[in-house]
Tab-separated table of C-alpha atoms in Angstrom:
chain	number	residue	atom	x	y	z
A	1	UNK	CA	-14.489	-10.569	-20.136
A	2	UNK	CA	-16.438	-7.309	-20.116
A	3	UNK	CA	-15.202	-4.491	-22.285
A	4	UNK	CA	-13.108	-1.953	-20.394
A	5	UNK	CA	-13.913	1.736	-20.180
A	6	UNK	CA	-12.208	4.531	-22.095
A	7	UNK	CA	-10.314	7.317	-20.349
A	8	UNK	CA	-13.246	9.708	-20.809
A	9	UNK	CA	-15.664	7.183	-19.309
A	10	UNK	CA	-13.277	6.523	-16.406
A	11	UNK	CA	-12.845	10.256	-15.789
A	12	UNK	CA	-16.622	10.732	-15.807
A	13	UNK	CA	-17.034	7.992	-13.199
A	14	UNK	CA	-14.300	9.469	-11.000
A	15	UNK	CA	-16.070	12.824	-11.185
A	16	UNK	CA	-19.379	11.145	-10.339
A	17	UNK	CA	-17.785	9.449	-7.325
A	18	UNK	CA	-16.538	12.828	-6.123
A	19	UNK	CA	-20.015	14.316	-6.521
A	20	UNK	CA	-21.642	11.436	-4.660
A	21	UNK	CA	-19.073	11.574	-1.875
A	22	UNK	CA	-19.663	15.296	-1.486
A	23	UNK	CA	-23.446	14.847	-1.462
A	24	UNK	CA	-23.120	12.007	1.067
A	25	UNK	CA	-21.017	14.111	3.444
A	26	UNK	CA	-17.503	12.787	2.837
A	27	UNK	CA	-14.349	14.643	3.837
A	28	UNK	CA	-13.559	17.421	1.347
A	29	UNK	CA	-9.999	16.154	0.842
A	30	UNK	CA	-11.336	12.750	-0.188
A	31	UNK	CA	-13.764	14.436	-2.577
A	32	UNK	CA	-10.966	16.532	-4.078
A	33	UNK	CA	-8.778	13.432	-4.603
A	34	UNK	CA	-11.378	11.922	-6.933
A	35	UNK	CA	-11.752	15.154	-8.877
A	36	UNK	CA	-7.990	15.532	-9.284
A	37	UNK	CA	-7.800	11.922	-10.469
A	38	UNK	CA	-10.582	12.588	-12.990
A	39	UNK	CA	-8.664	15.579	-14.401
A	40	UNK	CA	-5.475	13.511	-14.632
A	41	UNK	CA	-7.186	10.694	-16.530
A	42	UNK	CA	-9.037	13.087	-18.835
A	43	UNK	CA	-5.763	14.775	-19.825
A	44	UNK	CA	-3.915	11.546	-20.644
A	45	UNK	CA	-2.597	11.221	-24.170
A	46	UNK	CA	-3.497	7.518	-24.223
A	47	UNK	CA	-5.931	5.095	-22.686
A	48	UNK	CA	-5.241	3.801	-19.160
A	49	UNK	CA	-5.446	0.278	-20.620
A	50	UNK	CA	-2.474	1.119	-22.852
A	51	UNK	CA	-0.472	2.304	-19.844
A	52	UNK	CA	-1.345	-0.918	-18.028
A	53	UNK	CA	-0.277	-3.027	-21.002
A	54	UNK	CA	3.048	-1.220	-21.318
A	55	UNK	CA	4.010	-0.369	-17.714
A	56	UNK	CA	1.688	-2.465	-15.559
A	57	UNK	CA	0.011	-1.248	-12.389
A	58	UNK	CA	2.997	0.960	-11.474
A	59	UNK	CA	2.364	2.988	-14.602
A	60	UNK	CA	-0.944	4.152	-13.122
A	61	UNK	CA	0.406	4.663	-9.595
A	62	UNK	CA	3.015	7.184	-10.742
A	63	UNK	CA	0.492	9.404	-12.548
A	64	UNK	CA	-0.093	12.797	-10.829
A	65	UNK	CA	-2.749	12.625	-8.131
A	66	UNK	CA	-3.483	8.912	-8.547
A	67	UNK	CA	-1.686	6.686	-6.035
A	68	UNK	CA	-2.412	3.036	-5.338
A	69	UNK	CA	-6.031	3.193	-4.228
A	70	UNK	CA	-7.269	5.180	-7.218
A	71	UNK	CA	-4.977	3.198	-9.511
A	72	UNK	CA	-6.839	0.062	-8.420
A	73	UNK	CA	-10.125	1.744	-9.314
A	74	UNK	CA	-8.839	2.773	-12.738
A	75	UNK	CA	-7.433	-0.700	-13.338
A	76	UNK	CA	-10.779	-2.254	-12.374
A	77	UNK	CA	-12.640	-0.017	-14.813
A	78	UNK	CA	-10.083	-0.590	-17.570
A	79	UNK	CA	-10.179	-4.355	-17.127
A	80	UNK	CA	-13.811	-5.123	-16.255
A	81	UNK	CA	-15.806	-2.093	-17.360
A	82	UNK	CA	-17.151	-1.799	-13.808
A	83	UNK	CA	-16.273	-0.016	-10.586
A	84	UNK	CA	-17.908	-1.680	-7.605
A	85	UNK	CA	-17.179	1.187	-5.208
A	86	UNK	CA	-19.172	3.576	-7.408
A	87	UNK	CA	-21.956	1.023	-7.817
A	88	UNK	CA	-22.115	0.785	-4.019
A	89	UNK	CA	-22.445	4.556	-3.650
A	90	UNK	CA	-25.184	4.562	-6.291
A	91	UNK	CA	-26.949	1.664	-4.562
A	92	UNK	CA	-26.480	-0.538	-7.632
A	93	UNK	CA	-23.878	-3.073	-6.458
A	94	UNK	CA	-24.557	-6.680	-7.544
A	95	UNK	CA	-21.635	-8.592	-5.988
A	96	UNK	CA	-23.144	-12.022	-6.652
A	97	UNK	CA	-22.938	-11.316	-10.373
A	98	UNK	CA	-19.308	-10.186	-10.002
A	99	UNK	CA	-18.279	-13.295	-8.050
A	100	UNK	CA	-19.676	-15.577	-10.744
A	101	UNK	CA	-16.781	-14.458	-12.951
A	102	UNK	CA	-14.582	-16.681	-10.751
A	103	UNK	CA	-14.226	-20.220	-12.138
A	104	UNK	CA	-16.272	-22.684	-10.092
A	105	UNK	CA	-18.432	-20.044	-8.394
A	106	UNK	CA	-22.093	-20.306	-9.368
A	107	UNK	CA	-25.111	-18.254	-8.274
A	108	UNK	CA	-25.732	-20.146	-5.021
A	109	UNK	CA	-22.094	-20.042	-3.919
A	110	UNK	CA	-21.834	-16.358	-4.840
A	111	UNK	CA	-24.867	-15.539	-2.697
A	112	UNK	CA	-23.559	-17.552	0.271
A	113	UNK	CA	-20.223	-15.729	0.048
A	114	UNK	CA	-21.901	-12.331	0.024
A	115	UNK	CA	-24.356	-13.198	2.797
A	116	UNK	CA	-21.641	-14.603	5.056
A	117	UNK	CA	-18.758	-12.197	4.417
A	118	UNK	CA	-20.480	-9.002	3.213
A	119	UNK	CA	-17.688	-8.499	0.671
A	120	UNK	CA	-18.598	-6.932	-2.652
A	121	UNK	CA	-15.294	-6.675	-4.526
A	122	UNK	CA	-12.854	-9.262	-5.855
A	123	UNK	CA	-10.054	-7.721	-3.803
A	124	UNK	CA	-12.043	-7.966	-0.569
A	125	UNK	CA	-12.869	-11.566	-1.422
A	126	UNK	CA	-9.188	-12.273	-2.044
A	127	UNK	CA	-8.396	-10.983	1.456
A	128	UNK	CA	-11.072	-13.297	2.884
A	129	UNK	CA	-9.591	-16.177	0.900
A	130	UNK	CA	-6.172	-15.541	2.446
A	131	UNK	CA	-7.239	-14.898	6.058
A	132	UNK	CA	-9.261	-18.120	6.295
A	133	UNK	CA	-12.749	-16.636	6.593
A	134	UNK	CA	-13.770	-17.882	3.145
A	135	UNK	CA	-13.383	-21.480	4.359
A	136	UNK	CA	-16.086	-20.848	6.959
A	137	UNK	CA	-18.714	-20.156	4.288
A	138	UNK	CA	-21.165	-23.054	4.086
A	139	UNK	CA	-20.362	-25.401	1.213
A	140	UNK	CA	-16.845	-24.134	0.486
A	141	UNK	CA	-14.229	-25.681	2.785
A	142	UNK	CA	-10.421	-25.718	2.388
A	143	UNK	CA	-10.171	-27.302	-1.076
A	144	UNK	CA	-12.671	-25.016	-2.794
A	145	UNK	CA	-11.307	-21.998	-0.926
A	146	UNK	CA	-7.836	-22.820	-2.244
A	147	UNK	CA	-9.177	-23.015	-5.808
A	148	UNK	CA	-10.973	-19.670	-5.449
A	149	UNK	CA	-7.829	-18.144	-3.923
A	150	UNK	CA	-5.719	-19.324	-6.864
A	151	UNK	CA	-8.226	-17.943	-9.375
A	152	UNK	CA	-8.376	-14.583	-7.606
A	153	UNK	CA	-4.591	-14.373	-7.456
A	154	UNK	CA	-4.439	-14.836	-11.218
A	155	UNK	CA	-7.277	-12.392	-11.873
A	156	UNK	CA	-5.821	-9.677	-9.643
A	157	UNK	CA	-2.117	-10.256	-10.305
A	158	UNK	CA	-1.558	-6.865	-11.909
A	159	UNK	CA	-2.750	-4.858	-8.922
A	160	UNK	CA	-1.698	-7.196	-6.129
A	161	UNK	CA	0.843	-5.657	-3.774
A	162	UNK	CA	0.764	-7.683	-0.634
A	163	UNK	CA	2.501	-6.571	2.515
A	164	UNK	CA	1.907	-6.225	6.233
A	165	UNK	CA	-0.059	-3.029	5.659
A	166	UNK	CA	-2.550	-4.960	3.516
A	167	UNK	CA	-3.781	-6.766	6.633
A	168	UNK	CA	-3.790	-3.791	8.992
A	169	UNK	CA	-7.173	-2.852	10.432
A	170	UNK	CA	-8.372	-0.150	12.821
A	171	UNK	CA	-8.816	-1.099	16.481
A	172	UNK	CA	-12.200	-2.611	17.284
A	173	UNK	CA	-12.925	0.490	19.357
A	174	UNK	CA	-12.713	2.597	16.187
A	175	UNK	CA	-15.023	0.258	14.258
A	176	UNK	CA	-17.519	0.208	17.132
A	177	UNK	CA	-17.464	4.007	17.273
A	178	UNK	CA	-18.163	4.233	13.528
A	179	UNK	CA	-21.015	1.770	14.095
A	180	UNK	CA	-22.417	3.949	16.897
A	181	UNK	CA	-22.056	7.109	14.840
A	182	UNK	CA	-23.740	5.533	11.833
A	183	UNK	CA	-26.707	4.103	13.741
A	184	UNK	CA	-27.201	7.333	15.703
A	185	UNK	CA	-27.247	9.470	12.565
A	186	UNK	CA	-29.361	6.947	10.662
A	187	UNK	CA	-31.932	6.988	13.462
A	188	UNK	CA	-31.901	10.808	13.500
A	189	UNK	CA	-32.441	10.907	9.745
A	190	UNK	CA	-29.406	13.099	9.098
A	191	UNK	CA	-27.625	10.827	6.603
A	192	UNK	CA	-28.037	10.812	2.833
A	193	UNK	CA	-30.339	7.975	1.738
A	194	UNK	CA	-29.649	5.874	-1.332
A	195	UNK	CA	-32.055	3.609	-3.202
A	196	UNK	CA	-30.483	0.152	-3.466
A	197	UNK	CA	-31.411	-1.781	-6.571
A	198	UNK	CA	-31.407	-5.116	-4.762
A	199	UNK	CA	-34.516	-6.173	-2.772
A	200	UNK	CA	-36.114	-2.806	-3.466
A	201	UNK	CA	-38.764	-3.172	-6.202
A	202	UNK	CA	-40.294	0.253	-5.483
A	203	UNK	CA	-36.960	2.074	-5.811
A	204	UNK	CA	-37.307	3.576	-2.320
A	205	UNK	CA	-34.369	5.598	-0.963
A	206	UNK	CA	-34.236	3.833	2.408
A	207	UNK	CA	-30.554	2.943	2.924
A	208	UNK	CA	-28.519	5.540	4.892
A	209	UNK	CA	-24.856	5.871	3.935
A	210	UNK	CA	-22.041	7.369	6.015
A	211	UNK	CA	-18.577	8.465	4.884
A	212	UNK	CA	-16.194	9.448	7.654
A	213	UNK	CA	-12.450	9.940	8.113
A	214	UNK	CA	-10.750	9.177	11.434
A	215	UNK	CA	-7.096	8.747	12.374
A	216	UNK	CA	-5.948	8.260	8.774
A	217	UNK	CA	-8.719	5.801	7.864
A	218	UNK	CA	-11.528	6.372	5.377
A	219	UNK	CA	-14.742	4.661	6.475
A	220	UNK	CA	-18.008	3.988	4.661
A	221	UNK	CA	-20.897	2.429	6.593
A	222	UNK	CA	-24.274	1.069	5.465
A	223	UNK	CA	-26.905	-1.265	6.827
A	224	UNK	CA	-26.608	-4.752	5.386
A	225	UNK	CA	-28.677	-5.278	2.241
A	226	UNK	CA	-28.024	-8.992	1.786
A	227	UNK	CA	-30.629	-11.659	1.192
A	228	UNK	CA	-29.832	-13.180	4.587
A	229	UNK	CA	-30.249	-9.865	6.424
A	230	UNK	CA	-33.683	-9.444	4.863
A	231	UNK	CA	-34.627	-13.056	5.583
A	232	UNK	CA	-33.680	-12.717	9.270
A	233	UNK	CA	-35.040	-9.186	9.675
A	234	UNK	CA	-31.599	-7.768	10.501
A	235	UNK	CA	-31.333	-5.021	7.895
A	236	UNK	CA	-31.499	-2.388	10.658
A	237	UNK	CA	-29.070	-4.250	12.917
A	238	UNK	CA	-26.181	-5.460	10.775
A	239	UNK	CA	-23.878	-2.580	9.822
A	240	UNK	CA	-21.298	-3.161	7.097
A	241	UNK	CA	-18.201	-0.980	7.441
A	242	UNK	CA	-15.706	-0.529	4.608
A	243	UNK	CA	-12.360	1.002	5.504
A	244	UNK	CA	-9.007	1.781	3.928
A	245	UNK	CA	-5.928	3.825	4.571
A	246	UNK	CA	-4.846	6.311	1.949
A	247	UNK	CA	-3.375	4.272	-0.891
A	248	UNK	CA	-4.281	0.965	0.728
A	249	UNK	CA	-6.689	-1.805	-0.107
A	250	UNK	CA	-10.231	-1.606	1.086
A	251	UNK	CA	-11.297	-4.042	3.809
A	252	UNK	CA	-14.725	-4.771	5.246
A	253	UNK	CA	-16.160	-5.846	8.603
A	254	UNK	CA	-19.708	-6.315	9.817
A	255	UNK	CA	-20.926	-5.141	13.234
A	256	UNK	CA	-23.910	-6.946	14.736
A	257	UNK	CA	-25.758	-7.281	18.028
A	258	UNK	CA	-24.521	-10.475	19.664
A	259	UNK	CA	-27.346	-12.915	20.360
A	260	UNK	CA	-25.666	-15.332	22.787
A	261	UNK	CA	-22.722	-15.813	25.134
A	262	UNK	CA	-21.061	-13.286	27.464
A	263	UNK	CA	-21.456	-10.456	24.933
A	264	UNK	CA	-25.178	-11.032	24.358
A	265	UNK	CA	-26.824	-7.702	23.582
A	266	UNK	CA	-23.511	-5.967	22.825
A	267	UNK	CA	-22.321	-4.736	19.452
A	268	UNK	CA	-19.625	-7.060	18.095
A	269	UNK	CA	-17.283	-6.908	15.100
A	270	UNK	CA	-17.673	-10.236	13.301
A	271	UNK	CA	-14.337	-12.030	12.980
A	272	UNK	CA	-12.830	-10.032	15.857
A	273	UNK	CA	-14.928	-11.318	18.727
A	274	UNK	CA	-11.964	-11.958	21.042
A	275	UNK	CA	-10.859	-8.340	20.711
A	276	UNK	CA	-14.408	-7.225	21.405
A	277	UNK	CA	-14.461	-9.254	24.631
A	278	UNK	CA	-11.230	-7.553	25.696
A	279	UNK	CA	-12.666	-4.159	24.721
A	280	UNK	CA	-15.796	-4.613	26.845
A	281	UNK	CA	-14.349	-6.466	29.829
A	282	UNK	CA	-10.783	-5.172	30.041
A	283	UNK	CA	-11.186	-1.666	28.601
């Protein structure tokens, strides 16, 4: 297991996330939340890992200005030494490497998971393992999905708080509007560009990133930067949208242009195609 981060290192990363969110146009209240969390962690009399060992996840949640969502981030940094959300904002995320920490998941399986599901955190993968979408990944199937699910449950036991709200998602209309907003602003060149480390040997800042808050949801949108998107020439078509309610787990969906069937040519939220049909034909 990777060495966890100290409270000063965690506070520095929370501050950096706030700076990046501000530079990338995020809501000022979201930016402030990260800065308040950084101050709280920096002023602790002990390491977050010590709080986790003594009080568990709830010990972080009850700290001033933290709450569940930031507590998950602090727990991730304390446990793994990484914070995938920050790596994503920097353009440095390497989810395939992260997934290989799961027993039985090698490089090829990790890449297929990322290409198919566009998840880049263990928590998002756990959601996919529970909602059945992991079984649809080529080469996995029910038995292997069950094994991955069991491993993830054990790995994430400390910060797992499952409930109905964990599966709540915005209406497809909201996701499609974020998709429209992102692609419109990306085309206009008004979004902050980041330089992804993956598939970008020249270090070019080509990937637009959007942070937006609507109806109590925090959204982050980026074009897909997976191996499959590059292989199929869909990096400017597939839009990956991350979303979470305040305090809730982050979820992810991908919006694509449908290539066949009654919705051919329309933008569709993968995994919610039936709702998209109702949105276009019954709305």
